[in-house]
Each structure stands twice: as C-alpha cells, then as structure tokens.
Amino acid sequence: MGFFDEDGNDPFDEVIRQFFGDGARVTTRTSRKNRIIESEEDERMIDFIEDDKNAYVIFDLPGYRKEDVRVIVERDEIEVIARRKDPENIPDYLFNRLNSGIELRKPLPKNLEKKKHSWEFNNGVLEVTFKKWKIKKNFTN
C-alpha cells in the first residue's frame, strides 16, 4: 500500500483533527460525476470577463470536442456538461477520465440577459457570451 492509498488512514487526518477537533475529517477524493465547483482546481477552469456590452464566461475543457459539450442556462446559473464518448484518438489512460466527464455550475450576475447567450468552442476552450442589460437613463429637468 502506498502513502496516499485510500485505506481510511490518511496521514493528514490526524493533523486536521488536532486543529479542528475530533469530529473533523477531510475527504480527499471526490467523484467527477455530478460535481459542482468545489475546489481550487475547478475555479481555475472558469474565468469571467466583461466589457461595456457583453460578459464572457470562459471554461477550460481540454480533451473535449464541441459535440461533447452542453451548455445549460437556467435562472441565474450556467451549467456546463462535457463527456467524451468517442474513444477515437484518445490514449487509454485518458479515456476513462474524459468519458466520466465533468460538470461545472456557476452563478451568473443579475445584469445579464440569460436568454440571449451564445457559445463557441475552440481548442478546448468554451466561451459563453451574454449580453448585458441596457441601463436606461431618464433625465428630467
């Protein structure tokens, strides 16, 4: 058994228990399926950029193709699901990871027109574009 095998005896659990108390336990492994952004690794996959008229949500999805990606926008949230089903040109060691897929969910700001969005996928980068609400200024004298 290796140092980091999942035998329930993680060497860092004792340190965490001493710091946070006996009820604390750290889960070091999560399933990629049905995963919402829960780690620093996931946060690095997402970027939010805006200009005067649009906002862009950028996802880094290496190894996936356009036909492997679904973008769902509901209420004030964006969900991206990517699953690679075709084993063509994928090394065996990557196929299971890409086939199990990734699911990312991100809250969106209120000032975006959620129904008016578009997306492009090039070279493993998904860019979702939203129009921003136009602020009407009424000046009366």
PDB file of N, CA, C and O in Angstrom, residues 35-81:
ATOM      1  N   ARG A  35     -20.464  16.822 -10.235  1.00  0.00           N
ATOM      2  CA  ARG A  35     -19.645  17.681  -9.406  1.00  0.00           C
ATOM      3  C   ARG A  35     -19.947  19.135  -9.701  1.00  0.00           C
ATOM      4  O   ARG A  35     -20.037  19.536 -10.838  1.00  0.00           O
ATOM      5  N   ILE A  36     -20.101  19.880  -8.669  1.00  0.00           N
ATOM      6  CA  ILE A  36     -20.241  21.334  -8.777  1.00  0.00           C
ATOM      7  C   ILE A  36     -18.897  21.893  -8.356  1.00  0.00           C
ATOM      8  O   ILE A  36     -18.129  21.233  -7.677  1.00  0.00           O
ATOM      9  N   ILE A  37     -18.606  23.092  -8.739  1.00  0.00           N
ATOM     10  CA  ILE A  37     -17.307  23.676  -8.425  1.00  0.00           C
ATOM     11  C   ILE A  37     -17.076  23.594  -6.929  1.00  0.00           C
ATOM     12  O   ILE A  37     -17.766  24.205  -6.150  1.00  0.00           O
ATOM     13  N   GLU A  38     -16.091  22.791  -6.546  1.00  0.00           N
ATOM     14  CA  GLU A  38     -15.838  22.623  -5.131  1.00  0.00           C
ATOM     15  C   GLU A  38     -14.365  22.689  -4.783  1.00  0.00           C
ATOM     16  O   GLU A  38     -14.007  22.488  -3.652  1.00  0.00           O
ATOM     17  N   SER A  39     -13.543  22.990  -5.755  1.00  0.00           N
ATOM     18  CA  SER A  39     -12.124  23.002  -5.434  1.00  0.00           C
ATOM     19  C   SER A  39     -11.413  24.126  -6.170  1.00  0.00           C
ATOM     20  O   SER A  39     -11.941  24.719  -7.090  1.00  0.00           O
ATOM     21  N   GLU A  40     -10.208  24.375  -5.752  1.00  0.00           N
ATOM     22  CA  GLU A  40      -9.383  25.386  -6.405  1.00  0.00           C
ATOM     23  C   GLU A  40      -9.110  24.993  -7.852  1.00  0.00           C
ATOM     24  O   GLU A  40      -9.071  25.839  -8.739  1.00  0.00           O
ATOM     25  N   GLU A  41      -8.972  23.695  -8.117  1.00  0.00           N
ATOM     26  CA  GLU A  41      -8.747  23.219  -9.485  1.00  0.00           C
ATOM     27  C   GLU A  41      -9.909  23.617 -10.387  1.00  0.00           C
ATOM     28  O   GLU A  41      -9.721  24.072 -11.503  1.00  0.00           O
ATOM     29  N   ASP A  42     -11.148  23.453  -9.897  1.00  0.00           N
ATOM     30  CA  ASP A  42     -12.318  23.821 -10.687  1.00  0.00           C
ATOM     31  C   ASP A  42     -12.369  25.323 -10.925  1.00  0.00           C
ATOM     32  O   ASP A  42     -12.757  25.771 -11.995  1.00  0.00           O
ATOM     33  N   GLU A  43     -12.029  26.118  -9.928  1.00  0.00           N
ATOM     34  CA  GLU A  43     -12.071  27.560 -10.087  1.00  0.00           C
ATOM     35  C   GLU A  43     -11.104  28.037 -11.160  1.00  0.00           C
ATOM     36  O   GLU A  43     -11.352  29.005 -11.840  1.00  0.00           O
ATOM     37  N   ARG A  44      -9.985  27.339 -11.324  1.00  0.00           N
ATOM     38  CA  ARG A  44      -9.032  27.722 -12.356  1.00  0.00           C
ATOM     39  C   ARG A  44      -9.569  27.428 -13.747  1.00  0.00           C
ATOM     40  O   ARG A  44      -9.055  27.946 -14.721  1.00  0.00           O
ATOM     41  N   MET A  45     -10.596  26.613 -13.865  1.00  0.00           N
ATOM     42  CA  MET A  45     -11.167  26.289 -15.159  1.00  0.00           C
ATOM     43  C   MET A  45     -12.149  27.356 -15.633  1.00  0.00           C
ATOM     44  O   MET A  45     -12.638  27.291 -16.736  1.00  0.00           O
ATOM     45  N   ILE A  46     -12.471  28.302 -14.785  1.00  0.00           N
ATOM     46  CA  ILE A  46     -13.513  29.268 -15.097  1.00  0.00           C
ATOM     47  C   ILE A  46     -12.973  30.683 -14.968  1.00  0.00           C
ATOM     48  O   ILE A  46     -12.264  31.009 -14.029  1.00  0.00           O
ATOM     49  N   ASP A  47     -13.346  31.528 -15.931  1.00  0.00           N
ATOM     50  CA  ASP A  47     -12.970  32.930 -15.856  1.00  0.00           C
ATOM     51  C   ASP A  47     -14.181  33.752 -16.275  1.00  0.00           C
ATOM     52  O   ASP A  47     -14.982  33.310 -17.100  1.00  0.00           O
ATOM     53  N   PHE A  48     -14.329  34.913 -15.721  1.00  0.00           N
ATOM     54  CA  PHE A  48     -15.432  35.813 -16.043  1.00  0.00           C
ATOM     55  C   PHE A  48     -14.840  37.146 -16.470  1.00  0.00           C
ATOM     56  O   PHE A  48     -14.085  37.764 -15.733  1.00  0.00           O
ATOM     57  N   ILE A  49     -15.179  37.569 -17.692  1.00  0.00           N
ATOM     58  CA  ILE A  49     -14.650  38.809 -18.251  1.00  0.00           C
ATOM     59  C   ILE A  49     -15.844  39.606 -18.778  1.00  0.00           C
ATOM     60  O   ILE A  49     -16.769  39.043 -19.346  1.00  0.00           O
ATOM     61  N   GLU A  50     -15.798  40.920 -18.626  1.00  0.00           N
ATOM     62  CA  GLU A  50     -16.890  41.731 -19.170  1.00  0.00           C
ATOM     63  C   GLU A  50     -16.362  43.017 -19.774  1.00  0.00           C
ATOM     64  O   GLU A  50     -15.301  43.516 -19.407  1.00  0.00           O
ATOM     65  N   ASP A  51     -17.129  43.509 -20.737  1.00  0.00           N
ATOM     66  CA  ASP A  51     -16.871  44.820 -21.311  1.00  0.00           C
ATOM     67  C   ASP A  51     -18.154  45.621 -21.188  1.00  0.00           C
ATOM     68  O   ASP A  51     -19.050  45.253 -20.428  1.00  0.00           O
ATOM     69  N   ASP A  52     -18.288  46.712 -21.934  1.00  0.00           N
ATOM     70  CA  ASP A  52     -19.472  47.566 -21.808  1.00  0.00           C
ATOM     71  C   ASP A  52     -20.771  46.872 -22.205  1.00  0.00           C
ATOM     72  O   ASP A  52     -21.812  47.108 -21.605  1.00  0.00           O
ATOM     73  N   LYS A  53     -20.730  46.020 -23.226  1.00  0.00           N
ATOM     74  CA  LYS A  53     -21.948  45.426 -23.764  1.00  0.00           C
ATOM     75  C   LYS A  53     -22.146  43.955 -23.417  1.00  0.00           C
ATOM     76  O   LYS A  53     -23.273  43.478 -23.382  1.00  0.00           O
ATOM     77  N   ASN A  54     -21.062  43.205 -23.205  1.00  0.00           N
ATOM     78  CA  ASN A  54     -21.150  41.769 -23.028  1.00  0.00           C
ATOM     79  C   ASN A  54     -20.377  41.286 -21.811  1.00  0.00           C
ATOM     80  O   ASN A  54     -19.483  41.966 -21.314  1.00  0.00           O
ATOM     81  N   ALA A  55     -20.736  40.080 -21.395  1.00  0.00           N
ATOM     82  CA  ALA A  55     -19.982  39.359 -20.369  1.00  0.00           C
ATOM     83  C   ALA A  55     -19.633  38.003 -20.950  1.00  0.00           C
ATOM     84  O   ALA A  55     -20.418  37.405 -21.699  1.00  0.00           O
ATOM     85  N   TYR A  56     -18.463  37.502 -20.611  1.00  0.00           N
ATOM     86  CA  TYR A  56     -17.962  36.240 -21.157  1.00  0.00           C
ATOM     87  C   TYR A  56     -17.595  35.320 -20.001  1.00  0.00           C
ATOM     88  O   TYR A  56     -16.883  35.728 -19.086  1.00  0.00           O
ATOM     89  N   VAL A  57     -18.090  34.097 -20.067  1.00  0.00           N
ATOM     90  CA  VAL A  57     -17.712  33.082 -19.096  1.00  0.00           C
ATOM     91  C   VAL A  57     -16.864  32.071 -19.860  1.00  0.00           C
ATOM     92  O   VAL A  57     -17.309  31.510 -20.858  1.00  0.00           O
ATOM     93  N   ILE A  58     -15.630  31.866 -19.404  1.00  0.00           N
ATOM     94  CA  ILE A  58     -14.656  31.040 -20.114  1.00  0.00           C
ATOM     95  C   ILE A  58     -14.392  29.767 -19.308  1.00  0.00           C
ATOM     96  O   ILE A  58     -14.112  29.832 -18.106  1.00  0.00           O
ATOM     97  N   PHE A  59     -14.480  28.625 -19.981  1.00  0.00           N
ATOM     98  CA  PHE A  59     -14.214  27.334 -19.360  1.00  0.00           C
ATOM     99  C   PHE A  59     -13.074  26.655 -20.109  1.00  0.00           C
ATOM    100  O   PHE A  59     -13.085  26.607 -21.335  1.00  0.00           O
ATOM    101  N   ASP A  60     -12.147  26.121 -19.386  1.00  0.00           N
ATOM    102  CA  ASP A  60     -11.043  25.354 -19.969  1.00  0.00           C
ATOM    103  C   ASP A  60     -11.429  23.878 -19.901  1.00  0.00           C
ATOM    104  O   ASP A  60     -11.520  23.305 -18.815  1.00  0.00           O
ATOM    105  N   LEU A  61     -11.671  23.261 -21.063  1.00  0.00           N
ATOM    106  CA  LEU A  61     -12.110  21.869 -21.137  1.00  0.00           C
ATOM    107  C   LEU A  61     -11.194  21.069 -22.060  1.00  0.00           C
ATOM    108  O   LEU A  61     -11.603  20.622 -23.142  1.00  0.00           O
ATOM    109  N   PRO A  62      -9.946  20.878 -21.671  1.00  0.00           N
ATOM    110  CA  PRO A  62      -9.006  20.176 -22.554  1.00  0.00           C
ATOM    111  C   PRO A  62      -9.424  18.724 -22.776  1.00  0.00           C
ATOM    112  O   PRO A  62      -9.903  18.061 -21.869  1.00  0.00           O
ATOM    113  N   GLY A  63      -9.254  18.266 -24.012  1.00  0.00           N
ATOM    114  CA  GLY A  63      -9.569  16.885 -24.358  1.00  0.00           C
ATOM    115  C   GLY A  63     -10.967  16.678 -24.888  1.00  0.00           C
ATOM    116  O   GLY A  63     -11.292  15.614 -25.404  1.00  0.00           O
ATOM    117  N   TYR A  64     -11.826  17.690 -24.767  1.00  0.00           N
ATOM    118  CA  TYR A  64     -13.203  17.578 -25.240  1.00  0.00           C
ATOM    119  C   TYR A  64     -13.352  18.258 -26.593  1.00  0.00           C
ATOM    120  O   TYR A  64     -12.555  19.103 -26.974  1.00  0.00           O
ATOM    121  N   ARG A  65     -14.403  17.879 -27.316  1.00  0.00           N
ATOM    122  CA  ARG A  65     -14.724  18.482 -28.606  1.00  0.00           C
ATOM    123  C   ARG A  65     -16.072  19.190 -28.492  1.00  0.00           C
ATOM    124  O   ARG A  65     -16.800  18.991 -27.527  1.00  0.00           O
ATOM    125  N   LYS A  66     -16.415  19.988 -29.477  1.00  0.00           N
ATOM    126  CA  LYS A  66     -17.659  20.757 -29.443  1.00  0.00           C
ATOM    127  C   LYS A  66     -18.872  19.850 -29.249  1.00  0.00           C
ATOM    128  O   LYS A  66     -19.775  20.158 -28.474  1.00  0.00           O
ATOM    129  N   GLU A  67     -18.888  18.702 -29.909  1.00  0.00           N
ATOM    130  CA  GLU A  67     -20.038  17.798 -29.798  1.00  0.00           C
ATOM    131  C   GLU A  67     -20.116  17.095 -28.437  1.00  0.00           C
ATOM    132  O   GLU A  67     -21.140  16.488 -28.107  1.00  0.00           O
ATOM    133  N   ASP A  68     -19.085  17.203 -27.615  1.00  0.00           N
ATOM    134  CA  ASP A  68     -19.082  16.609 -26.278  1.00  0.00           C
ATOM    135  C   ASP A  68     -19.631  17.558 -25.218  1.00  0.00           C
ATOM    136  O   ASP A  68     -19.795  17.165 -24.070  1.00  0.00           O
ATOM    137  N   VAL A  69     -19.887  18.804 -25.592  1.00  0.00           N
ATOM    138  CA  VAL A  69     -20.198  19.850 -24.618  1.00  0.00           C
ATOM    139  C   VAL A  69     -21.666  20.276 -24.712  1.00  0.00           C
ATOM    140  O   VAL A  69     -22.205  20.455 -25.801  1.00  0.00           O
ATOM    141  N   ARG A  70     -22.288  20.435 -23.531  1.00  0.00           N
ATOM    142  CA  ARG A  70     -23.639  21.011 -23.432  1.00  0.00           C
ATOM    143  C   ARG A  70     -23.580  22.224 -22.507  1.00  0.00           C
ATOM    144  O   ARG A  70     -22.919  22.185 -21.468  1.00  0.00           O
ATOM    145  N   VAL A  71     -24.279  23.281 -22.905  1.00  0.00           N
ATOM    146  CA  VAL A  71     -24.360  24.498 -22.091  1.00  0.00           C
ATOM    147  C   VAL A  71     -25.825  24.711 -21.743  1.00  0.00           C
ATOM    148  O   VAL A  71     -26.679  24.792 -22.627  1.00  0.00           O
ATOM    149  N   ILE A  72     -26.117  24.804 -20.450  1.00  0.00           N
ATOM    150  CA  ILE A  72     -27.487  24.997 -19.973  1.00  0.00           C
ATOM    151  C   ILE A  72     -27.502  26.265 -19.118  1.00  0.00           C
ATOM    152  O   ILE A  72     -26.724  26.384 -18.173  1.00  0.00           O
ATOM    153  N   VAL A  73     -28.399  27.185 -19.466  1.00  0.00           N
ATOM    154  CA  VAL A  73     -28.555  28.411 -18.686  1.00  0.00           C
ATOM    155  C   VAL A  73     -29.980  28.431 -18.160  1.00  0.00           C
ATOM    156  O   VAL A  73     -30.936  28.455 -18.940  1.00  0.00           O
ATOM    157  N   GLU A  74     -30.107  28.380 -16.854  1.00  0.00           N
ATOM    158  CA  GLU A  74     -31.413  28.436 -16.205  1.00  0.00           C
ATOM    159  C   GLU A  74     -31.338  29.406 -15.038  1.00  0.00           C
ATOM    160  O   GLU A  74     -30.397  29.366 -14.253  1.00  0.00           O
ATOM    161  N   ARG A  75     -32.359  30.245 -14.973  1.00  0.00           N
ATOM    162  CA  ARG A  75     -32.424  31.277 -13.935  1.00  0.00           C
ATOM    163  C   ARG A  75     -31.122  32.065 -13.902  1.00  0.00           C
ATOM    164  O   ARG A  75     -30.724  32.602 -14.900  1.00  0.00           O
ATOM    165  N   ASP A  76     -30.453  32.076 -12.786  1.00  0.00           N
ATOM    166  CA  ASP A  76     -29.210  32.846 -12.650  1.00  0.00           C
ATOM    167  C   ASP A  76     -28.001  31.933 -12.539  1.00  0.00           C
ATOM    168  O   ASP A  76     -27.079  32.196 -11.773  1.00  0.00           O
ATOM    169  N   GLU A  77     -27.987  30.856 -13.332  1.00  0.00           N
ATOM    170  CA  GLU A  77     -26.911  29.887 -13.222  1.00  0.00           C
ATOM    171  C   GLU A  77     -26.577  29.306 -14.593  1.00  0.00           C
ATOM    172  O   GLU A  77     -27.442  29.107 -15.426  1.00  0.00           O
ATOM    173  N   ILE A  78     -25.303  29.048 -14.802  1.00  0.00           N
ATOM    174  CA  ILE A  78     -24.847  28.374 -16.017  1.00  0.00           C
ATOM    175  C   ILE A  78     -24.294  27.015 -15.610  1.00  0.00           C
ATOM    176  O   ILE A  78     -23.603  26.888 -14.592  1.00  0.00           O
ATOM    177  N   GLU A  79     -24.631  26.009 -16.403  1.00  0.00           N
ATOM    178  CA  GLU A  79     -24.112  24.666 -16.171  1.00  0.00           C
ATOM    179  C   GLU A  79     -23.477  24.176 -17.461  1.00  0.00           C
ATOM    180  O   GLU A  79     -24.061  24.297 -18.532  1.00  0.00           O
ATOM    181  N   VAL A  80     -22.287  23.644 -17.344  1.00  0.00           N
ATOM    182  CA  VAL A  80     -21.570  23.092 -18.489  1.00  0.00           C
ATOM    183  C   VAL A  80     -21.307  21.623 -18.192  1.00  0.00           C
ATOM    184  O   VAL A  80     -20.768  21.279 -17.143  1.00  0.00           O
ATOM    185  N   ILE A  81     -21.723  20.779 -19.134  1.00  0.00           N
ATOM    186  CA  ILE A  81     -21.525  19.337 -19.008  1.00  0.00           C
ATOM    187  C   ILE A  81     -20.696  18.894 -20.201  1.00  0.00           C
ATOM    188  O   ILE A  81     -21.048  19.184 -21.344  1.00  0.00           O
TER     189      ILE A  81
END
